[in-house]
mmCIF file of N, CA and C in Angstrom:
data_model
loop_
_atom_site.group_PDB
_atom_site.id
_atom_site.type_symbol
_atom_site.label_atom_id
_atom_site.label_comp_id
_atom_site.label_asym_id
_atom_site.label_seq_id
_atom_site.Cartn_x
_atom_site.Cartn_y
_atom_site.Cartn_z
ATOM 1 N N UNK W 1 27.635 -9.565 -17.284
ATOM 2 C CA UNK W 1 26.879 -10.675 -16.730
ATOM 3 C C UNK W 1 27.842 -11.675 -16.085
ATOM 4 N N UNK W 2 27.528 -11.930 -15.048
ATOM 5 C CA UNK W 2 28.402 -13.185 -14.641
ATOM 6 C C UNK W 2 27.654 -14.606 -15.181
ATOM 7 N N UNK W 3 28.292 -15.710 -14.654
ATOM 8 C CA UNK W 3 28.702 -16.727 -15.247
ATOM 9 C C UNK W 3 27.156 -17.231 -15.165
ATOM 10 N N UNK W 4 26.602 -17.100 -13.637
ATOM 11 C CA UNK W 4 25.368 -17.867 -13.227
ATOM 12 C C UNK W 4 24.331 -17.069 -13.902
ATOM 13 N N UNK W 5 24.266 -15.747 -14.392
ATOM 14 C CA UNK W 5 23.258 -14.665 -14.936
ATOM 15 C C UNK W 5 23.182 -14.833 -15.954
ATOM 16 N N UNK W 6 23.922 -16.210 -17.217
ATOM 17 C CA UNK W 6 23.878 -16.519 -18.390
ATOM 18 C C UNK W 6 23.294 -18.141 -18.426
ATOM 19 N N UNK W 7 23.013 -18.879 -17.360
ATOM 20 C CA UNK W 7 22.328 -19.608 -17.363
ATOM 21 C C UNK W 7 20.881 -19.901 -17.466
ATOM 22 N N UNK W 8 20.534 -20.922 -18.699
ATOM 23 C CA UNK W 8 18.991 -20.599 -19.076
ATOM 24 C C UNK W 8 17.773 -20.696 -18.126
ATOM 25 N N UNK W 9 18.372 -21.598 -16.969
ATOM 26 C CA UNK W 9 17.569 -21.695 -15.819
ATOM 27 C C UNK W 9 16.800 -20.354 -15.164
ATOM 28 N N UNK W 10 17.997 -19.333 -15.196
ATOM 29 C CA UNK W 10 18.126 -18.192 -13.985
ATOM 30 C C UNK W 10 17.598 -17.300 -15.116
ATOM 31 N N UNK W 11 17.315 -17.097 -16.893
ATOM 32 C CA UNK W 11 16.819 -16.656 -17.530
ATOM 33 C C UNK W 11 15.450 -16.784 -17.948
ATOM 34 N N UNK W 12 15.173 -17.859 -17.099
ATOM 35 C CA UNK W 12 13.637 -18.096 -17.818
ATOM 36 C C UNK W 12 12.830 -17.637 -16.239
ATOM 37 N N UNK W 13 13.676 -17.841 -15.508
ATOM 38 C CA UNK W 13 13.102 -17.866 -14.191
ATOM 39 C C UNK W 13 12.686 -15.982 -13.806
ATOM 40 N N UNK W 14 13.893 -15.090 -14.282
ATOM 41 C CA UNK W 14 13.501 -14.309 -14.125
ATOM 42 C C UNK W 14 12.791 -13.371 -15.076
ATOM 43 N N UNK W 15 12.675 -13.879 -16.382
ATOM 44 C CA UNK W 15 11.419 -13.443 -17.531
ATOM 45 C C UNK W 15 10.480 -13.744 -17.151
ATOM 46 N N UNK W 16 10.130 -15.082 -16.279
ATOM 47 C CA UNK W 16 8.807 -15.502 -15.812
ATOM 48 C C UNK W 16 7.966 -14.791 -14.790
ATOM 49 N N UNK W 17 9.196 -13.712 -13.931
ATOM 50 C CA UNK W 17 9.406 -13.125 -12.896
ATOM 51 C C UNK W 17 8.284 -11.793 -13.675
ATOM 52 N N UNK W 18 8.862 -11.577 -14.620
ATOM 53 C CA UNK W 18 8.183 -10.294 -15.584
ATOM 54 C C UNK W 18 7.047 -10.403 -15.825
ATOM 55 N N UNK W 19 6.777 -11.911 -16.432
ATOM 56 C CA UNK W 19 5.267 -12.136 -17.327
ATOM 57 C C UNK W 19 4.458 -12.259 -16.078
ATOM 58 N N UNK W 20 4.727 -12.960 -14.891
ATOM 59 C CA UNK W 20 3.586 -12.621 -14.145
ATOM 60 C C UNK W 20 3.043 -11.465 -13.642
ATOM 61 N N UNK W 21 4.349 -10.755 -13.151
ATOM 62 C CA UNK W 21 3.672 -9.523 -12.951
ATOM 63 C C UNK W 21 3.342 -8.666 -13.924
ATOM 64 N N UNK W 22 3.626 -8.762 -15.123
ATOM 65 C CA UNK W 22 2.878 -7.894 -16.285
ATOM 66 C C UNK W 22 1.335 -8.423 -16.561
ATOM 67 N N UNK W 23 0.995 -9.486 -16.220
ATOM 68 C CA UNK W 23 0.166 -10.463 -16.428
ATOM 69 C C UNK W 23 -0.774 -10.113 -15.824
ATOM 70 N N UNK W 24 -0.571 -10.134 -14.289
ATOM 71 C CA UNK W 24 -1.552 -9.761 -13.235
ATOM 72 C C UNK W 24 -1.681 -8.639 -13.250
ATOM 73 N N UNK W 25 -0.693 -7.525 -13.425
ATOM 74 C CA UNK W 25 -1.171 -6.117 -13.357
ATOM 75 C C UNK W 25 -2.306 -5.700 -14.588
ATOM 76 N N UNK W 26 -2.148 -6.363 -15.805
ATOM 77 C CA UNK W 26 -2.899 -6.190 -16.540
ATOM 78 C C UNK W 26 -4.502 -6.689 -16.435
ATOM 79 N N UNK W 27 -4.470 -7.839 -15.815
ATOM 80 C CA UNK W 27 -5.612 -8.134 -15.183
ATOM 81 C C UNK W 27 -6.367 -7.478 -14.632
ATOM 82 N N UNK W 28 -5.465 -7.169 -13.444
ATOM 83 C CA UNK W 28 -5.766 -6.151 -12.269
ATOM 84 C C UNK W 28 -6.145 -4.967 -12.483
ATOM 85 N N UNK W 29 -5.601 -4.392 -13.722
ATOM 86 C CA UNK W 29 -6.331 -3.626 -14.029
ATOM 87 C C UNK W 29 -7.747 -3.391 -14.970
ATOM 88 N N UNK W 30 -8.504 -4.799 -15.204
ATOM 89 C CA UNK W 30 -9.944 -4.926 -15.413
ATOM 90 C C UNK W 30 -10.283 -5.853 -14.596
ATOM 91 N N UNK W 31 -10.043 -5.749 -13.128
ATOM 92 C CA UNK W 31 -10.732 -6.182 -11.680
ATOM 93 C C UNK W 31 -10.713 -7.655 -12.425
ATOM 94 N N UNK W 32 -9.755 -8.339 -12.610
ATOM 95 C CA UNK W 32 -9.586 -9.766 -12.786
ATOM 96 C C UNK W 32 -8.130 -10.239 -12.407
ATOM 97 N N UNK W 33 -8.204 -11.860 -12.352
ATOM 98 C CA UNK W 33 -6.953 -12.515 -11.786
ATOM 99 C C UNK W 33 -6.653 -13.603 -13.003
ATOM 100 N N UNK W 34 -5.295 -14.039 -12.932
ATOM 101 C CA UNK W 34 -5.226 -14.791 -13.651
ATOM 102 C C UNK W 34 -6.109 -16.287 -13.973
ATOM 103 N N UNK W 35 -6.492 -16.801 -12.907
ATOM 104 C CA UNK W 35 -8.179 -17.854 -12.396
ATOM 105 C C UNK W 35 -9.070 -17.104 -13.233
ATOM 106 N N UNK W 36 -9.466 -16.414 -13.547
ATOM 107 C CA UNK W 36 -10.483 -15.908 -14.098
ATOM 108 C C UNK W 36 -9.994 -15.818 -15.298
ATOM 109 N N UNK W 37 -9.385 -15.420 -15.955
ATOM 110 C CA UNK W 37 -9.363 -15.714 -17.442
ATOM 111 C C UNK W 37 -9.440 -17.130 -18.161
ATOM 112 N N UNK W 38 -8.327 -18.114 -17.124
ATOM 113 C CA UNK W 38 -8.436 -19.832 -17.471
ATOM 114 C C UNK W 38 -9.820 -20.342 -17.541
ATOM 115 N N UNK W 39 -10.649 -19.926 -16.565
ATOM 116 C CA UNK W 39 -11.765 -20.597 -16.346
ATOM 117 C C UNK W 39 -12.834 -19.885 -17.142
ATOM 118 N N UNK W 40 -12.426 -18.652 -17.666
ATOM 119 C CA UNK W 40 -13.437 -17.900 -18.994
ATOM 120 C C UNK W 40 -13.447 -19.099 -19.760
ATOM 121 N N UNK W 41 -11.520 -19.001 -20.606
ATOM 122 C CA UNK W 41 -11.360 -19.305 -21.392
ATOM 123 C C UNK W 41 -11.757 -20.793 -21.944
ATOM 124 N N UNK W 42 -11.589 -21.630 -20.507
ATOM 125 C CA UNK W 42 -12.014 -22.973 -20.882
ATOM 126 C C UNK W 42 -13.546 -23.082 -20.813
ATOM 127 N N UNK W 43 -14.531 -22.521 -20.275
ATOM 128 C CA UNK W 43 -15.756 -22.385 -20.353
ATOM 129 C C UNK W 43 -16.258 -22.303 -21.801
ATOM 130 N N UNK W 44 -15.383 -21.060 -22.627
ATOM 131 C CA UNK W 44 -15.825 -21.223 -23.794
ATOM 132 C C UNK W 44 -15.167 -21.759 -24.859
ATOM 133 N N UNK W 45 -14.159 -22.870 -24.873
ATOM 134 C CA UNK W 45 -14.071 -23.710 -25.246
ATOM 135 C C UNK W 45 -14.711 -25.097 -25.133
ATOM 136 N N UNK W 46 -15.377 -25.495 -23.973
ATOM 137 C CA UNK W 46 -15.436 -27.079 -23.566
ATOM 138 C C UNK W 46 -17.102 -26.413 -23.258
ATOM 139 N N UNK W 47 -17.611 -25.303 -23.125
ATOM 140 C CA UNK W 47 -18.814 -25.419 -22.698
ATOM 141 C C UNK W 47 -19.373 -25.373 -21.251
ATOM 142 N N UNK W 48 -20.639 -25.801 -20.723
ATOM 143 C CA UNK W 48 -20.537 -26.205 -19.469
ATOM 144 C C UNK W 48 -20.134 -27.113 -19.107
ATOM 145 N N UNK W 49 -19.542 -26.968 -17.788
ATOM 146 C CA UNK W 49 -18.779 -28.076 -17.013
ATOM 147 C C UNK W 49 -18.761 -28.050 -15.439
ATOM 148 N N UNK W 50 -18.742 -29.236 -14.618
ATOM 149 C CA UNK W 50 -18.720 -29.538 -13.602
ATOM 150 C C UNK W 50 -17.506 -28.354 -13.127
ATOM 151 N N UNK W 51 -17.803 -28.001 -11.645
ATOM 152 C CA UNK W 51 -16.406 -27.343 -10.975
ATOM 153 C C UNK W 51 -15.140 -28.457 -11.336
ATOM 154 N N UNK W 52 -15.291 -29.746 -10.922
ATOM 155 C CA UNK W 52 -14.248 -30.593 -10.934
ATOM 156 C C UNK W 52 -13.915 -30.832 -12.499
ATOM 157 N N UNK W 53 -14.408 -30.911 -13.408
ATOM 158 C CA UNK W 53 -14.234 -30.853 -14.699
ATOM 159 C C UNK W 53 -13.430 -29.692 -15.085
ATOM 160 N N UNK W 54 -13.961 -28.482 -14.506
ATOM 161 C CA UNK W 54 -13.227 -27.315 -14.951
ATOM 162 C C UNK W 54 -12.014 -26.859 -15.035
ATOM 163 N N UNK W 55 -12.135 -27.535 -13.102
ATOM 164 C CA UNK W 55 -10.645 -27.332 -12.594
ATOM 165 C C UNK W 55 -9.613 -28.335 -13.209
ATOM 166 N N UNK W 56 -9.588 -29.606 -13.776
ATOM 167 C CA UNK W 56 -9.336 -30.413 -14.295
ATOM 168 C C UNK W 56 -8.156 -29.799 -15.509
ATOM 169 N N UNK W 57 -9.611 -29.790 -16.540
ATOM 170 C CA UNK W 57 -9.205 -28.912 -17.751
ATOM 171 C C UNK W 57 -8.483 -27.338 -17.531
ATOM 172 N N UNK W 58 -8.578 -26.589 -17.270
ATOM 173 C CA UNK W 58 -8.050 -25.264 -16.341
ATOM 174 C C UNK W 58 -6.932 -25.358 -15.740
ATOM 175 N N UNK W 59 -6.886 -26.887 -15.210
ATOM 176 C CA UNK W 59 -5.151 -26.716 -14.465
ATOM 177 C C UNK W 59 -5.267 -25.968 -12.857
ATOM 178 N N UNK W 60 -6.522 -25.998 -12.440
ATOM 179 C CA UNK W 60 -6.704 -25.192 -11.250
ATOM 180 C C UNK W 60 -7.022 -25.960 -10.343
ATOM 181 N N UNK W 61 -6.253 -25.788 -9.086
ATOM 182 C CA UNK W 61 -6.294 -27.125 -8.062
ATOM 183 C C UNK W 61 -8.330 -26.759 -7.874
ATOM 184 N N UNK W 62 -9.046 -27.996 -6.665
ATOM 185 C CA UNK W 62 -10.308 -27.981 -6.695
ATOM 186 C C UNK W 62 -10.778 -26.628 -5.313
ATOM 187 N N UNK W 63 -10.018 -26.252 -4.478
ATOM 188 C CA UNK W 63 -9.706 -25.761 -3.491
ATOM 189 C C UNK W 63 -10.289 -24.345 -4.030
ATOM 190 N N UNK W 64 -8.787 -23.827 -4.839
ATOM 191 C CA UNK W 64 -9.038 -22.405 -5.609
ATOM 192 C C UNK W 64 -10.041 -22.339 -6.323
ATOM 193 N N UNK W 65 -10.314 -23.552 -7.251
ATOM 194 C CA UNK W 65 -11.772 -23.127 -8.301
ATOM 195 C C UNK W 65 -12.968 -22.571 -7.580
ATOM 196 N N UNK W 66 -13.106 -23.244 -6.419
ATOM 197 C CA UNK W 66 -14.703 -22.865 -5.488
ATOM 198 C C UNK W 66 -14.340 -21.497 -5.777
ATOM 199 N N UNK W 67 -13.343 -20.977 -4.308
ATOM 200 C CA UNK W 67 -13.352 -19.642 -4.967
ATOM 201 C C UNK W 67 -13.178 -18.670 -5.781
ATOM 202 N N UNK W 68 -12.721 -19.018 -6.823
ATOM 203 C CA UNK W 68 -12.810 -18.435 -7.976
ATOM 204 C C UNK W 68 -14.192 -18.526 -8.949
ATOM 205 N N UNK W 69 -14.843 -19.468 -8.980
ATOM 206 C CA UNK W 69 -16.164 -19.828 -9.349
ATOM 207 C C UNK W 69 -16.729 -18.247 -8.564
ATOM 208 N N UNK W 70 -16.601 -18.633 -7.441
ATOM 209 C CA UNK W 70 -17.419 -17.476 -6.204
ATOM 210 C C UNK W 70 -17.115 -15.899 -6.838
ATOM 211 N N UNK W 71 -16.406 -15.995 -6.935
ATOM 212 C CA UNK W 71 -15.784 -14.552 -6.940
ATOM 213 C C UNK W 71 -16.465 -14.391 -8.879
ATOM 214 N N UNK W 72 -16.321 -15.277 -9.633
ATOM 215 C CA UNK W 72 -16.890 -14.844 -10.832
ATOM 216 C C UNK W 72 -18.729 -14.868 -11.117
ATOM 217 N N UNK W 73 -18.850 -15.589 -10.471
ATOM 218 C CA UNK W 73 -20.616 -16.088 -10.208
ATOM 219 C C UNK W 73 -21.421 -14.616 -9.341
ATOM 220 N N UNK W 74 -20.137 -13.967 -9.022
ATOM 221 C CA UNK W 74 -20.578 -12.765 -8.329
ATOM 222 C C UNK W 74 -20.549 -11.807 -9.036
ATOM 223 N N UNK W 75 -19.968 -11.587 -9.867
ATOM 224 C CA UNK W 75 -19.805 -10.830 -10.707
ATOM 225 C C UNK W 75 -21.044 -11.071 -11.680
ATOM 226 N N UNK W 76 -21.469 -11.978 -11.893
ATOM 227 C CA UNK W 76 -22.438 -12.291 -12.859
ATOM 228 C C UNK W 76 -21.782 -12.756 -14.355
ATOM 229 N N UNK W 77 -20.166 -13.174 -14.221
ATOM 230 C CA UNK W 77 -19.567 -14.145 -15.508
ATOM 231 C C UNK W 77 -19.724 -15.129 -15.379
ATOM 232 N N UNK W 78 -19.951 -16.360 -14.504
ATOM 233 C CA UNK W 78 -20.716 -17.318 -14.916
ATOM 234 C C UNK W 78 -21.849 -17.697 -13.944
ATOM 235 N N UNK W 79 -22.666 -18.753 -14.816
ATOM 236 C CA UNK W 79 -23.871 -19.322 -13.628
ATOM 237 C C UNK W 79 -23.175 -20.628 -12.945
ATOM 238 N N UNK W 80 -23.849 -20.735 -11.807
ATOM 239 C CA UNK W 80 -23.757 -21.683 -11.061
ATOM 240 C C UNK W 80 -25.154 -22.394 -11.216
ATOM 241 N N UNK W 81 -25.334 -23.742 -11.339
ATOM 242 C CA UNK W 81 -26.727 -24.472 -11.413
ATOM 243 C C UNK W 81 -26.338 -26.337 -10.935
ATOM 244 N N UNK W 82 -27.528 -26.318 -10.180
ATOM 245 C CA UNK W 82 -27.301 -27.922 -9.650
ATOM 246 C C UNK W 82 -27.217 -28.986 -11.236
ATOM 247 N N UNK W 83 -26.716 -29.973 -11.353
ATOM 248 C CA UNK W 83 -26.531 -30.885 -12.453
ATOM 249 C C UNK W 83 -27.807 -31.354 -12.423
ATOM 250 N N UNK W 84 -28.555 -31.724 -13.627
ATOM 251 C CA UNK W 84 -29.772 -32.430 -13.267
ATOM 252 C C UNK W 84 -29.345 -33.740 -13.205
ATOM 253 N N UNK W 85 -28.279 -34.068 -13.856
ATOM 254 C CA UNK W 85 -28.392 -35.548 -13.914
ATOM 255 C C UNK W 85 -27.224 -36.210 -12.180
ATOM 256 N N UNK W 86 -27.102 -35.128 -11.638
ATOM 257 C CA UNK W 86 -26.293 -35.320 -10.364
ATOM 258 C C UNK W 86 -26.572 -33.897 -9.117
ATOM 259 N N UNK W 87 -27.436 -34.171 -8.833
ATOM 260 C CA UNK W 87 -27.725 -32.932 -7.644
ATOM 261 C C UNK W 87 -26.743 -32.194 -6.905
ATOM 262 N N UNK W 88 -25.420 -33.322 -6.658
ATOM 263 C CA UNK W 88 -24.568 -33.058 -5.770
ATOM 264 C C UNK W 88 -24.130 -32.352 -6.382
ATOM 265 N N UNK W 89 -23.619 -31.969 -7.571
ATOM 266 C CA UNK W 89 -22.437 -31.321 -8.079
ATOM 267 C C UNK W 89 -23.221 -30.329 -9.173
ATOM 268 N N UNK W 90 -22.268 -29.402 -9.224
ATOM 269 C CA UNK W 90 -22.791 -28.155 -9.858
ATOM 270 C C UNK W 90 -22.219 -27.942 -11.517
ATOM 271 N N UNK W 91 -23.257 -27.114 -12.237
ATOM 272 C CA UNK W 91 -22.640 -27.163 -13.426
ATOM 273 C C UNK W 91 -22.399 -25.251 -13.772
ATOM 274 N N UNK W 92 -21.490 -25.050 -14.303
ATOM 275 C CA UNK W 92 -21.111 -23.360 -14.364
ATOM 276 C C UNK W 92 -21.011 -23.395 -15.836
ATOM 277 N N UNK W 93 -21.855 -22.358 -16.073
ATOM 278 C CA UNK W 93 -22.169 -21.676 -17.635
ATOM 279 C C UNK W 93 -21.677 -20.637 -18.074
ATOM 280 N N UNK W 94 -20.801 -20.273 -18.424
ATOM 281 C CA UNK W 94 -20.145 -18.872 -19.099
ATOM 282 C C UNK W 94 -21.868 -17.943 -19.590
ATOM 283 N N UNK W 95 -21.468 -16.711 -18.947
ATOM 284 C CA UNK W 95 -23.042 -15.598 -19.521
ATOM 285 C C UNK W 95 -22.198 -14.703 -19.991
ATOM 286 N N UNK W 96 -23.203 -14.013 -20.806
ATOM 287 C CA UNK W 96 -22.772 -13.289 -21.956
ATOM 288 C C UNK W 96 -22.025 -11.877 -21.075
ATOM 289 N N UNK W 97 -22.306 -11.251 -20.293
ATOM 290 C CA UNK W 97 -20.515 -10.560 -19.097
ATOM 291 C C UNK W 97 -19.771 -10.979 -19.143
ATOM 292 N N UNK W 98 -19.995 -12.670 -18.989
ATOM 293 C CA UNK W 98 -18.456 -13.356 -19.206
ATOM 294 C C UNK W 98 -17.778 -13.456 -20.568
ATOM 295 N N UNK W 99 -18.424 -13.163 -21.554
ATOM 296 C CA UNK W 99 -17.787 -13.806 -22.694
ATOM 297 C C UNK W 99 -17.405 -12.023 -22.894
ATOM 298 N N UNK W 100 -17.835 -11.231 -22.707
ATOM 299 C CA UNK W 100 -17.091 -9.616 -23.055
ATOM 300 C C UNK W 100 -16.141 -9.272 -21.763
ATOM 301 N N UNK W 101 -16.436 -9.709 -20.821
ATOM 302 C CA UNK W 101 -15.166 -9.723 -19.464
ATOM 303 C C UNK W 101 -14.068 -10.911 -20.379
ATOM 304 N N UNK W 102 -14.329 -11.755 -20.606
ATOM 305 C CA UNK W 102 -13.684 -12.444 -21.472
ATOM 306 C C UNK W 102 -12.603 -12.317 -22.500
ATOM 307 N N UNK W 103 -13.221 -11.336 -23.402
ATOM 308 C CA UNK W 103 -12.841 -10.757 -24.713
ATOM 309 C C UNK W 103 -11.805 -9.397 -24.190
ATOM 310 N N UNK W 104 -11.779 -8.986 -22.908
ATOM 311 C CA UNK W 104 -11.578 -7.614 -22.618
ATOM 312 C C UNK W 104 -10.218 -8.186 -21.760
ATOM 313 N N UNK W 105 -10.244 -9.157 -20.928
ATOM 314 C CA UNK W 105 -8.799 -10.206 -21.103
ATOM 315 C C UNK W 105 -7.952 -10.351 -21.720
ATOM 316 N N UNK W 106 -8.335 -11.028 -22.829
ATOM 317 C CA UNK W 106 -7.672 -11.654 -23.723
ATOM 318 C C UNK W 106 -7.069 -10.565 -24.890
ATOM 319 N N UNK W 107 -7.539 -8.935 -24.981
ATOM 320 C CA UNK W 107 -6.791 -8.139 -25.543
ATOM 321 C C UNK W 107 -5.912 -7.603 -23.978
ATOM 322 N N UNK W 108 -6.119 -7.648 -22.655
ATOM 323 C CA UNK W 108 -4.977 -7.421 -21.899
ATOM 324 C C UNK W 108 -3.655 -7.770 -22.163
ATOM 325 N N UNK W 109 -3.929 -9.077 -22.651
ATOM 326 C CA UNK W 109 -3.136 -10.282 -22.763
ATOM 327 C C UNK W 109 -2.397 -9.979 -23.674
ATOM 328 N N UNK W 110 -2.942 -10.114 -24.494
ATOM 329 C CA UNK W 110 -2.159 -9.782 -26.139
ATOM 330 C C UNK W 110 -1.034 -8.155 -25.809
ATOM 331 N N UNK W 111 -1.241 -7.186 -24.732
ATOM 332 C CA UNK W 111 -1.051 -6.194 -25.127
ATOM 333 C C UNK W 111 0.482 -6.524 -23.654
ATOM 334 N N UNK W 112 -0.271 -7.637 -22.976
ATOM 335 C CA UNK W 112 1.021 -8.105 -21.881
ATOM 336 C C UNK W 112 2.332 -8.953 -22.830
ATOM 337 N N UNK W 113 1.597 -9.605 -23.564
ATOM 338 C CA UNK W 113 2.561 -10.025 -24.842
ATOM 339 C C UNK W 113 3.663 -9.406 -25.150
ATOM 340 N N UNK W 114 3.089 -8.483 -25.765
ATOM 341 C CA UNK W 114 4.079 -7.367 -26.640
ATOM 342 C C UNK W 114 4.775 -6.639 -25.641
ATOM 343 N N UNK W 115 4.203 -6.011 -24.647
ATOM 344 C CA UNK W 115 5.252 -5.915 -23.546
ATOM 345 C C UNK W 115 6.450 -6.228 -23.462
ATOM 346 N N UNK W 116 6.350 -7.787 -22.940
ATOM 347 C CA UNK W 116 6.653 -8.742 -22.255
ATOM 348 C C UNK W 116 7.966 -9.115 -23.715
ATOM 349 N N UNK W 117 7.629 -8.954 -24.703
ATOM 350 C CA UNK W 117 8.332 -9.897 -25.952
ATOM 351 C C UNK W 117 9.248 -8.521 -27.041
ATOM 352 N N UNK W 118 8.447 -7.259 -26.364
ATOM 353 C CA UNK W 118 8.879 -6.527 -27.156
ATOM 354 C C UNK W 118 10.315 -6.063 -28.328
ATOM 355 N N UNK W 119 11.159 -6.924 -27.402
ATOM 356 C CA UNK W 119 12.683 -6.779 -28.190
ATOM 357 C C UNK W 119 12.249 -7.391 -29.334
ATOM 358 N N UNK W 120 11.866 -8.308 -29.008
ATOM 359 C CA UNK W 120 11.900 -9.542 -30.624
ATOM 360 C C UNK W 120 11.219 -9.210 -31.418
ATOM 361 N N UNK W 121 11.447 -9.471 -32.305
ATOM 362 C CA UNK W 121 10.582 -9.415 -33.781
ATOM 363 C C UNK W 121 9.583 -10.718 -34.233
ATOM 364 N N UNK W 122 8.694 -10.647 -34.602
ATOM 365 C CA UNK W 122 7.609 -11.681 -34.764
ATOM 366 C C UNK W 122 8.270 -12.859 -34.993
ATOM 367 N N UNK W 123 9.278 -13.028 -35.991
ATOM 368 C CA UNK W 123 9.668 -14.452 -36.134
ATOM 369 C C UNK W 123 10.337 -14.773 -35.322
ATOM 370 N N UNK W 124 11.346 -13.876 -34.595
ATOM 371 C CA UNK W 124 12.102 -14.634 -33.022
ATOM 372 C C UNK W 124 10.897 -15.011 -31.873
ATOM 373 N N UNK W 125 9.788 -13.728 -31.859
ATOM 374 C CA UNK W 125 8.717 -14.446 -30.781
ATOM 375 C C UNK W 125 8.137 -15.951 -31.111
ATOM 376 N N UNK W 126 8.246 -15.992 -32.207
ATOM 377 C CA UNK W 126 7.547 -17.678 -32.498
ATOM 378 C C UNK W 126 8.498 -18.731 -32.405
ATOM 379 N N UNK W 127 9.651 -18.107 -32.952
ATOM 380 C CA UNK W 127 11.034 -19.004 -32.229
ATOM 381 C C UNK W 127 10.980 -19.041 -31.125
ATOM 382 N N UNK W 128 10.750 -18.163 -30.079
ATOM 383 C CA UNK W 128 11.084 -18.418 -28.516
ATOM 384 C C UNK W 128 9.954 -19.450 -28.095
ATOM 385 N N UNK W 129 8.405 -18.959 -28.686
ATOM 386 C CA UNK W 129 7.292 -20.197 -28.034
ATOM 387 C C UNK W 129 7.859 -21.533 -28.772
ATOM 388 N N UNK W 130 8.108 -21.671 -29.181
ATOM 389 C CA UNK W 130 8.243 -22.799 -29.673
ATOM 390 C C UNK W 130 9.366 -23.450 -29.189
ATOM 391 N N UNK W 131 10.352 -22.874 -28.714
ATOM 392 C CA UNK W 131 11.353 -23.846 -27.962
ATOM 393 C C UNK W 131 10.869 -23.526 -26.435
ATOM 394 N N UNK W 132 10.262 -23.083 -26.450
ATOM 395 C CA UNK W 132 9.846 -22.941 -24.347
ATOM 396 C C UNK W 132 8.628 -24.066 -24.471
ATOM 397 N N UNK W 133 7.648 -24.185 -25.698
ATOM 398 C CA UNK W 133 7.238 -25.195 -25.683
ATOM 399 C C UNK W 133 7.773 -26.840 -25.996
ATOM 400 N N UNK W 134 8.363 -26.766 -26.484
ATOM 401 C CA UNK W 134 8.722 -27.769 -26.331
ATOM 402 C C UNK W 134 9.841 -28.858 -25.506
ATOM 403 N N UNK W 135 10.657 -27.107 -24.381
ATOM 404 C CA UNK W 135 11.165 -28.067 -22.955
ATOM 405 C C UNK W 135 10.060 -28.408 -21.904
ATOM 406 N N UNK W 136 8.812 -27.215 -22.043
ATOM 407 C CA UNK W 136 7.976 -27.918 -21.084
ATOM 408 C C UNK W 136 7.003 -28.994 -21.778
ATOM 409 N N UNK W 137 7.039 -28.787 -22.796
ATOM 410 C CA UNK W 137 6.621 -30.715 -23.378
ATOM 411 C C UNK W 137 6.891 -31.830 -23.160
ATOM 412 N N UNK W 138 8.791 -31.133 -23.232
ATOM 413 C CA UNK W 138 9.633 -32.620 -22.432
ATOM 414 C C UNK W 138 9.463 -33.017 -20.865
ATOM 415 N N UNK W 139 9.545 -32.165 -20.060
ATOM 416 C CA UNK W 139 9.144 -31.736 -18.376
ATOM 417 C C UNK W 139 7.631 -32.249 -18.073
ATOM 418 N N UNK W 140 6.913 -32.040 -19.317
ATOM 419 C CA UNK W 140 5.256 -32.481 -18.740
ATOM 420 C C UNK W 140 4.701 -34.142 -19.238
ATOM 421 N N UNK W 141 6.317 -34.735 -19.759
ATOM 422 C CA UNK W 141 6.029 -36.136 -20.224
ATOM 423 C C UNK W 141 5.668 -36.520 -21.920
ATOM 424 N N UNK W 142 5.961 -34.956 -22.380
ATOM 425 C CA UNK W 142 4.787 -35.629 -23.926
ATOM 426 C C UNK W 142 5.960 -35.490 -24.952
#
C-alpha cells in the first residue's frame, strides 16, 4: 500500500465505493432503487405523510421524491391522495405491496451487509458502525 492508500479518507471513500454498488445491485435485483426503500421505510415508521414531509424525513431532495413517489404509486407501494385538510398537497400511504416490497428490501439489505462487512466478525462490525457513526455525527453537527 502506499502512503495515500492508508489514509482513512481514501478508505472510507472507496468501501463506500462497494456499499453502493452492492446496495443498488441488490435492489436492482427486486426492481427497486435505493429512494424506494427510504421512503418504504419512513412511511412505515412516521405513517402517512405529505411528499414534502417525506422527503424531509427521508433525506430526499423534493425534486427526486415526485419521482420516486411516481415510480412507487405505480407499482401500487404506495397511495397517493389529496390532504383533506389541504387540497394542494398530497398525502402517500404505504399499501400492503409496499410493506412486503418493503420486507423483501430490507432482507436485500441485511444480505448487502454481510457482503459488504464480511471480513469482520460481529463485534468488529459494531465497532466499525459505531465509529463511522459517530464521525458523521461530528460532520452533521450533533
Amino acid at each position: 500500500m502506499t502512503a495515500w492508500e492508508e489514509l482513512p479518507s481514501w478508505l472510507i471513500t472507496q468501501t463506500a465505493g462497494h456499499a453502493h454498488r452492492l446496495v443498488g445491485d441488490g435492489f436492482a435485483a427486486v426492481g427497486a432503487k435505493g429512494y424506494h426503500f427510504r421512503i418504504l421505510k419512513t412511511l412505515e415508521e412516521i405513517g402517512p405523510a405529505s411528499q414534502a414531509d417525506l422527503g424531509r424525513r427521508s433525506g430526499i431532495h423534493l425534486s427526486d421524491m415526485v419521482a420516486a413517489v411516481n415510480e412507487l404509486a405505480a407499482q401500487g407501494l404506495v397511495e397517493r391522495a389529496p390532504d383533506p385538510a389541504d387540497r394542494r398537497r398530497n398525502i402517500i400511504t404505504l399499501t400492503t405491496p409496499g410493506r412486503r416490497q418493503l420486507r423483501r428490501l430490507e432482507q436485500r439489505l441485511a444480505e448487502t451487509q454481510d457482503e459488504l462487512l464480511a471480513p469482520l466478525s460481529p463485534a468488529e462490525r459494531h465497532q466499525l458502525t459505531g465509529l463511522l457513526a459517530r464521525v458523521l455525527d461530528h460532520h452533521n453537527g450533533g
